[in-house]
XYZ file of C-alpha atoms in Angstrom:
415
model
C 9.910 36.011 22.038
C 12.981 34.306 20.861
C 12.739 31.182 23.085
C 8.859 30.550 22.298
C 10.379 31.107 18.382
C 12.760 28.553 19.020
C 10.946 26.026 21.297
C 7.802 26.261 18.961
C 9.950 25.445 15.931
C 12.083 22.665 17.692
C 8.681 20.933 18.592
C 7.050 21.527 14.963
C 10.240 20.274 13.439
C 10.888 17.459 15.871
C 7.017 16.548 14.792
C 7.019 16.897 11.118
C 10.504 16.744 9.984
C 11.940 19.054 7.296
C 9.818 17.284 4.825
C 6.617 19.263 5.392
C 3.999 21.762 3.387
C 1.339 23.729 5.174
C -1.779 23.560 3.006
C -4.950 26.352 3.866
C -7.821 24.738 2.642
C -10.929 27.201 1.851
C -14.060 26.953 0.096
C -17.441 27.225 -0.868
C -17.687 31.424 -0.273
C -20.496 32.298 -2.304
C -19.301 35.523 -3.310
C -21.854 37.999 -4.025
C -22.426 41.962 -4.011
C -25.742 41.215 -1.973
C -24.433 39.586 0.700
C -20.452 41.541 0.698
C -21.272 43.424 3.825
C -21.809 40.314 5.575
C -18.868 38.019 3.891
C -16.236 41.585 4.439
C -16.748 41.009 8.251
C -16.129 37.277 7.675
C -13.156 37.392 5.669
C -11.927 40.031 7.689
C -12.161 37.989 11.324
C -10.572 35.329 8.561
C -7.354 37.359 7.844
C -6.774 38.349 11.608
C -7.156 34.512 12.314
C -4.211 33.302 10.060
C -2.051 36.661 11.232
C -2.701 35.528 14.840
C -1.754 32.039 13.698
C 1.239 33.054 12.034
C 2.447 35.391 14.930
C 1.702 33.396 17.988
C 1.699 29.631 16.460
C 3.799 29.835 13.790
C 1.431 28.379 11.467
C 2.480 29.498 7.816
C 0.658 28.457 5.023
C 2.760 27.330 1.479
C -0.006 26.984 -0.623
C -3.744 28.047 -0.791
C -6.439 25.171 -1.692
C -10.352 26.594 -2.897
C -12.261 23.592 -3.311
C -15.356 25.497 -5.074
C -18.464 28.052 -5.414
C -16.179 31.034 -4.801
C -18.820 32.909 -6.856
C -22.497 32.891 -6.274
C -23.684 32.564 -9.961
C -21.379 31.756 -12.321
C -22.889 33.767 -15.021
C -22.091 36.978 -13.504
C -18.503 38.341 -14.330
C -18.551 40.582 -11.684
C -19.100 38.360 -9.070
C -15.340 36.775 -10.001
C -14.185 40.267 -9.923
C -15.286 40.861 -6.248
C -13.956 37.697 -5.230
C -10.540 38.628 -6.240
C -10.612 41.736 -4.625
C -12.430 41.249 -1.618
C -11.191 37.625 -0.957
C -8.238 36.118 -3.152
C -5.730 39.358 -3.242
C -6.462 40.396 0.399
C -6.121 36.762 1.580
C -2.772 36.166 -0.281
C -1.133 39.500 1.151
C -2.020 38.500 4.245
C -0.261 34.901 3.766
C 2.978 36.863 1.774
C 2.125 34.515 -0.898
C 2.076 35.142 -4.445
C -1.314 34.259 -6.123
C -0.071 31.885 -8.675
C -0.229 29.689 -5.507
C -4.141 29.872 -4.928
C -5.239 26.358 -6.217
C -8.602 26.449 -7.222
C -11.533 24.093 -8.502
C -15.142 25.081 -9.904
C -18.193 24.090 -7.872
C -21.798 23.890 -8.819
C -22.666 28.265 -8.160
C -19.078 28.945 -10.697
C -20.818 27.666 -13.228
C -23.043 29.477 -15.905
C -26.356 26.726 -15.924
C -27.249 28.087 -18.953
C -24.595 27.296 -20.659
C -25.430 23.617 -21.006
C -29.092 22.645 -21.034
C -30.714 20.220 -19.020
C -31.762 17.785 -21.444
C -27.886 17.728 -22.916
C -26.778 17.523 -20.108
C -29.026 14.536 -19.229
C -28.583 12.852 -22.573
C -25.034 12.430 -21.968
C -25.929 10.667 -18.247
C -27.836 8.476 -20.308
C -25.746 7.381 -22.918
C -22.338 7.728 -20.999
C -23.103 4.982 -18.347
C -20.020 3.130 -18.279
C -16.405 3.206 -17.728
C -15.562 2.531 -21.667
C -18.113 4.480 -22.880
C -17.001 7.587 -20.798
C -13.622 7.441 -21.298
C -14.167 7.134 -25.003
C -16.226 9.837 -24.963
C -13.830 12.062 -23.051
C -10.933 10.447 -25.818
C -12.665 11.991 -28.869
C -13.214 15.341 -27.290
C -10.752 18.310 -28.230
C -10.115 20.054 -24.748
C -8.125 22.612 -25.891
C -10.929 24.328 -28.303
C -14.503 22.842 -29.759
C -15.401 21.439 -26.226
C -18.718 22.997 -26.320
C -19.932 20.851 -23.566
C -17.027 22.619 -21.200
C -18.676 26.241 -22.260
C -20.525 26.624 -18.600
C -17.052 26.953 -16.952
C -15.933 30.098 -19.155
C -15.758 32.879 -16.532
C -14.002 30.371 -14.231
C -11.764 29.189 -16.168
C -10.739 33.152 -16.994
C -10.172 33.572 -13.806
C -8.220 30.451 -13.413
C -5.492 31.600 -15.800
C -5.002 34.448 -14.990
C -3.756 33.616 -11.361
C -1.606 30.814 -11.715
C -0.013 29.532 -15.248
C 3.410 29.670 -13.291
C 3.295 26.401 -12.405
C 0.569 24.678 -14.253
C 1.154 21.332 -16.826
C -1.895 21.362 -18.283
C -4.675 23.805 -18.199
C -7.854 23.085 -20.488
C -11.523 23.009 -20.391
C -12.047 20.365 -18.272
C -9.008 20.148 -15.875
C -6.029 21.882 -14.898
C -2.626 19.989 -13.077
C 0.122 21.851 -11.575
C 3.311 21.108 -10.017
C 5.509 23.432 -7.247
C 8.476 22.265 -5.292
C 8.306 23.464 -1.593
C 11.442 23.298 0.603
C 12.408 20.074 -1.496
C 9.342 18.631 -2.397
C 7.129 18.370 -6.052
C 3.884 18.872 -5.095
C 2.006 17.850 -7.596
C -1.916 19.175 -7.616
C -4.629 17.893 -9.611
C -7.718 19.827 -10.312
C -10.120 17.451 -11.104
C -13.817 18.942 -12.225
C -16.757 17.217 -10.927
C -19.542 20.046 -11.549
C -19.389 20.057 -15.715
C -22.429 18.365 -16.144
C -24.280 20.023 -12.389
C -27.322 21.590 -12.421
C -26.869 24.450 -10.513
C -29.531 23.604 -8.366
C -29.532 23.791 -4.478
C -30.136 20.917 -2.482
C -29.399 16.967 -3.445
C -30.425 17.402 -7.232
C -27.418 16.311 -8.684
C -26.260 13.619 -5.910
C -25.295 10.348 -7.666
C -25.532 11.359 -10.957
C -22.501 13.351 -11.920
C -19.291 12.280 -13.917
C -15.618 12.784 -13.621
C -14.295 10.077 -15.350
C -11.469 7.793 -14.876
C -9.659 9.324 -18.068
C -10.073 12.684 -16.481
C -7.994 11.482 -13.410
C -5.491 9.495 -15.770
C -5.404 12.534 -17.843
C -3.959 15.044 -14.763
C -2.214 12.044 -13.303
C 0.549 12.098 -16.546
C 1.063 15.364 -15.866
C 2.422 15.356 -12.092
C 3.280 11.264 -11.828
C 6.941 12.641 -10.974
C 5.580 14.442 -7.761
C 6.724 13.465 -4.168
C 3.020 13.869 -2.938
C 0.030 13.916 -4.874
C -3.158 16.056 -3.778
C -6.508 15.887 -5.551
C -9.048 18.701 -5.729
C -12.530 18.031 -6.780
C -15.898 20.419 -5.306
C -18.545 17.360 -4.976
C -17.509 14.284 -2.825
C -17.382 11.124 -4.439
C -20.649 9.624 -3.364
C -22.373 12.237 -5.404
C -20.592 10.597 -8.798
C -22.747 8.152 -10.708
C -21.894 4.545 -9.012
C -19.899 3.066 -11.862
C -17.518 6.531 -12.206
C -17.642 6.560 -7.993
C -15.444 3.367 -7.933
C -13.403 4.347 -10.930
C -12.354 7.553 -9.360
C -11.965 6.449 -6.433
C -9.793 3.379 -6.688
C -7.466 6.135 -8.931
C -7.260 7.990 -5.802
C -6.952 5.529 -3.208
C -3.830 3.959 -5.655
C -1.745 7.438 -6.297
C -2.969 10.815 -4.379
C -2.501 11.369 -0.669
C -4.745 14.061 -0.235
C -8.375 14.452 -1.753
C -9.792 17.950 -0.562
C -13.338 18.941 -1.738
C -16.014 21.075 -0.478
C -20.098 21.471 -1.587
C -20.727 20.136 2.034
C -20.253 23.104 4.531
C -18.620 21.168 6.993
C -15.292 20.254 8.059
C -15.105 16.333 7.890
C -11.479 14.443 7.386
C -11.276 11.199 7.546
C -8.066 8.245 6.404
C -9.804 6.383 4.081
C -8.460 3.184 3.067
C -9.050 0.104 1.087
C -7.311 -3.568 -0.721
C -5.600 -0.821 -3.208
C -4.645 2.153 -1.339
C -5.486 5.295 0.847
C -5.905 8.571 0.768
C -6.496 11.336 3.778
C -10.043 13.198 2.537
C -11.358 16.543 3.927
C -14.132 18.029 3.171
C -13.330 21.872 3.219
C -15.980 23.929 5.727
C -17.758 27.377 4.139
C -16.642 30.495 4.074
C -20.298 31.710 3.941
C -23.312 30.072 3.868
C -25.546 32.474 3.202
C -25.856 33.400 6.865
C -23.129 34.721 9.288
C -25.029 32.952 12.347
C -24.718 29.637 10.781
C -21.759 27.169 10.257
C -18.765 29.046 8.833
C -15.280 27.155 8.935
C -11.674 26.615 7.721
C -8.757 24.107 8.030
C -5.057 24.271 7.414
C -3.266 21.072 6.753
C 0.375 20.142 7.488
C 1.102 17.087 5.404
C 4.833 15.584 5.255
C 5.986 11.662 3.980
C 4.046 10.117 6.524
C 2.017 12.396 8.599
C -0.835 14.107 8.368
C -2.012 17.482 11.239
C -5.088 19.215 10.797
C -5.981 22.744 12.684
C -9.823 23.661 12.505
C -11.251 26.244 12.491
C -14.615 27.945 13.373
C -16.279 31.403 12.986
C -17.671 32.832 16.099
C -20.525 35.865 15.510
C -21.030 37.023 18.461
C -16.998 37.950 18.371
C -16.363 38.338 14.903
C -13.577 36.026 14.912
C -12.353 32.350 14.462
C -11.104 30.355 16.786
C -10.283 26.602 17.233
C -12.905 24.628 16.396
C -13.018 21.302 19.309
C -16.666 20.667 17.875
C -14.297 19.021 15.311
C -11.367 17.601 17.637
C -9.970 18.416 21.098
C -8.281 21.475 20.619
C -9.125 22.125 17.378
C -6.652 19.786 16.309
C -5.988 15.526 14.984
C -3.254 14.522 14.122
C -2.671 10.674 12.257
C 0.380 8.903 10.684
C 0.107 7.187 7.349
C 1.865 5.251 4.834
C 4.289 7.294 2.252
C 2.844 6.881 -1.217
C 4.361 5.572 -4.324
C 3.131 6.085 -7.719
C 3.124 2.797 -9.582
C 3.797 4.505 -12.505
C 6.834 3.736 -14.487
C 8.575 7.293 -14.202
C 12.077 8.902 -13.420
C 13.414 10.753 -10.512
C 11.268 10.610 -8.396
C 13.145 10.091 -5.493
C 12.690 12.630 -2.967
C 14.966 15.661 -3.205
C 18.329 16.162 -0.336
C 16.538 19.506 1.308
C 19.237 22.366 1.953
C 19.562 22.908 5.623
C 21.179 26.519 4.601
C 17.714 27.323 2.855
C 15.592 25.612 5.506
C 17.491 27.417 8.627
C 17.993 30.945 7.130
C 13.949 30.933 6.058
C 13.512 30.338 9.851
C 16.543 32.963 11.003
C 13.884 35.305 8.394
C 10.935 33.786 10.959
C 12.519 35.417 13.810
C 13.520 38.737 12.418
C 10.152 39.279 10.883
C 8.755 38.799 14.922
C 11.663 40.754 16.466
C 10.645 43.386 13.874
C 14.370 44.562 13.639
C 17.008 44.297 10.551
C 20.322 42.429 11.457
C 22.952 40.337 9.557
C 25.505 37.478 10.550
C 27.576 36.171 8.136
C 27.304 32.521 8.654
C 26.811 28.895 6.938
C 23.669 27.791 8.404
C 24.848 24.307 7.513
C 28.102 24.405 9.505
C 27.599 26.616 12.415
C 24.218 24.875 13.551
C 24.398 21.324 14.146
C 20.753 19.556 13.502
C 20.388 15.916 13.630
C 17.966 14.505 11.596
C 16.954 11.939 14.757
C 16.879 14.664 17.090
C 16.981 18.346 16.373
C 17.534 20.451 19.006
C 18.027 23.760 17.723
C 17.825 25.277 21.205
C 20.963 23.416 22.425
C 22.957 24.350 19.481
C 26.257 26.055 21.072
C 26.571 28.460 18.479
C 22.696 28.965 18.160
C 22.960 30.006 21.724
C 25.254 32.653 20.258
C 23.550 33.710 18.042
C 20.618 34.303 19.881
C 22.785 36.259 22.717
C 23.784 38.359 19.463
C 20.187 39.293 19.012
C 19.330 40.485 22.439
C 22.174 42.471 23.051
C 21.472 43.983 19.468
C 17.593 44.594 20.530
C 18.095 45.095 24.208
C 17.810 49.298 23.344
C-alpha cells in the first residue's frame, strides 16, 4: 500500500507538477421522479467509480463542473429538489468536498419555457442581430432586478445560490463568475448562459440561433481577469450560437480561458482548439442519463496545470452496473496533450502565479496515506525541511528521511 501511494504520487507529480487542479466534469442528468429508479442505479455505479478512483488511482477531484439539464423540466421545483438529494449532496460526500464547489450552468430542460414566449423570444433574434446591437441591448438591461427576459431561469438560479455564494464575484440573472484558489492557484470560473433565449425543445430547434453575447463574456471576464487559469462553462456548444455572436464568443475564449466545458451533446468529445488569436482545450461533457440506461452514459475528470492538459473517460456499462474506462474515447481511457500557459491581456495586478507551500502540499499527501492505511498517527516534522523535493526531479521515494518515515508507519501498523 505505501509504495503504490508513493510511486503513484511520484509519477503524478513528476507529470503534472505541483501546479495542478483535478476538475470532474458532469452533465446533462435529466433529473426526474419518473425515471429516479433508473438514474439511482446510475449515480450509484457513479459514486463507486470515483471511490475506486480515489482508492486505487489516486484520482481526487478539487472541484465539481455541471455543464447543464440537471433537471428534466425546469418548471418543476421538485425536480431541483431531487437532484440535490439524489445527485449533488451524495456526489459531494463521496468527493469530501463541500458543495459551494459544485460549479454549475443552466441547459435547455432547467429552464421554465413558459416563462418567455416564443414570439419574444424570437423578436429579440430578430432585432438583436449584431455585435453592437446585442451588447447594447445587454448594456441597458438591469441584471440584478427588472430583467424580465432572465425570468425562465428562476428555479435554477435558486438553486444556484444556495450552493455556492462562498466564492462567487458576481451572481445575477444572466451569469454567475467565481474565483477559488487551489493549492496556489486562482481559478477563476465563468458561468456563461447560452440557453436564455432556448426553446426547450428536443432535437436541433434552437441550433444556430441562440445568443450569449460578447458583453456577457466581457462582463464575467472583469470579474476573475486576476485568475491563474481561466475555465468557461456554457451548456450549448458554440456552433449552436447565431454566426455573428459564434465568432464573438469565441475569439473571447480562444484570447483568455483555457478551458471551455459544455454539454447538450451526450458525448464525450475534447479537442485543442486553436486559432491566429488564441486556444482553448474544449470538452464536451458526456450524460449522466439519457433517458435510457442501455444507451450512451459518460463522465470525464480533467487534470489541468500551466501547461498540460490529462483527461480520464469514462463510460457506464449496464450489463455491470458500473463505469469503467472508456477506450471508445482514447486508449486506456485516457489523452493526454501539452499546451501553451495563458496570459490575460488585460491590464491587471498580481497576477503572477502564487510560491505553493511544500508544507501544505506534502502534509495533504502524508493525510493521502493515512486516510488508505486507515490508522491515526502523528510525527512532528517540517515537511519542508525533512523531505527534500526538487522541482526538476522529485523523487519522494528516495527521500532519506521519507524512507524513515515510511519505516515509522509499518512498524506502527505491522499489529
Amino acid at each position: 500500500m505505501i509504495g503504490l501511494w508513493a510511486g503513484r504520487h511520484y509519477y503524478e507529480l513528476r507529470r503534472f507538477g505541483m501546479s495542478e487542479i483535478t476538475i470532474l466534469h458532469v452533465s446533462d442528468l435529466h433529473m426526474t421522479q419518473g425515471h429516479l429508479i433508473d438514474i439511482k442505479i446510475i449515480l450509484r455505479a457513479l459514486y463507486d467509480d470515483l471511490e475506486e478512483l480515489r482508492d486505487r488511482e489516486f484520482v481526487k477531484p478539487d472541484i465539481v463542473v455541471f455543464t447543464g439539464d440537471l433537471v428534466n423540466a425546469g418548471s418543476n421545483v421538485g425536480e431541483f429538489d431531487l437532484a440535490v438529494s439524489e445527485f449533488i449532496d451524495p456526489l459531494m460526500y463521496t468527493l469530501g468536498l463541500p458543495r459551494d464547489l459544485f460549479f454549475s450552468v443552466a441547459g435547455n430542460h432547467d429552464i421554465d419555457k413558459d416563462k418567455l414566449p416564443k414570439f419574444i423570444a424570437n423578436g429579440i433574434r430578430a432585432t438583436y442581430n449584431t455585435t453592437t446591437d446585442l451588447n447594447g441591448f445587454l448594456d441597458d438591461l438591469d441584471l440584478k432586478s427588472d430583467s424580465s427576459y432572465f425570468e425562465n431561469s428562476y428555479n435554477f438560479r435558486i438553486l444556484r445560490d444556495c450552493l455556492n455564494k462562498k466564492h462567487q464575484q458576481e451572481a445575477n440573472k444572466l451569469f454567475s463568475a467565481y474565483k477559488v484558489n487551489i493549492r496556489g492557484m486562482d481559478i477563476g470560473i465563468g458561468c456563461l448562459n447560452s440557453a436564455w433565449l432556448a426553446s426547450g425543445s428536443e432535437g436541433g430547434f434552437d441550433k444556430g440561433k441562440l445568443l450569449v453575447g460578447e458583453r456577457q463574456v466581457d462582463r464575467v471576464l472583469d470579474k476573475i481577469a486576476s485568475c491563474n487559469v481561466k475555465i468557461a462553462l456554457m451548456h450549448h456548444p458554440l456552433d449552436w450560437l447565431a454566426e455573428f455572436d459564434r465568432e464573438d464568443v469565441d475569439n473571447r475564449l480562444m484570447k483568455e480561458f483555457s478551458l471551455f466545458l459544455t454539454g447538450h451533446m451526450h458525448q464525450n468529445k475534447p479537442r485543442m482548439i486553436q486559432n491566429a488569436i488564441g486556444s482553448f482545450f474544449h470538452s464536451d461533457g458526456g450524460t449522466l442519463f439519457n433517458g435510457d440506461r442501455k444507451s450512451y452514459q459518460g463522465y470525464t475528470i480533467i487534470k489541468t496545470g500551466y501547461d498540460k492538459i490529462g483527461v480520464y473517460f469514462r463510460r457506464y456499462i449496464d450489463n455491470a452496473s458500473r463505469f469503467d474506462k472508456d477506450v471508445d474515447r482514447a486508449p486506456d481511457g485516457y489523452w493526454e496533450i501539452t499546451f501553451a500557459s495563458k496570459k490575460s491581456s488585460r491590464s491587471v495586478t498580481n497576477v503572477a502565479p502564487k510560491s505553493f507551500d511544500i508544507d501544505t502540499l506534502i502534509k495533504s499527501m502524508l493525510d493521502d496515506m493515512q486516510s488508505q492505511l486507515k490508522v491515526s498517527f502523528y510525527v512532528s516534522l517540517t515537511c519542508a525541511n525533512d523531505i527534500s523535493i526538487r522541482q526538476s526531479a522529485i523523487d519522494l521515494e528516495t527521500s532519506k528521511k521519507f524512507n524513515l518515515y515510511l519505516k515509522y508507519i509499518a512498524e506502527t501498523t505491522s499489529d
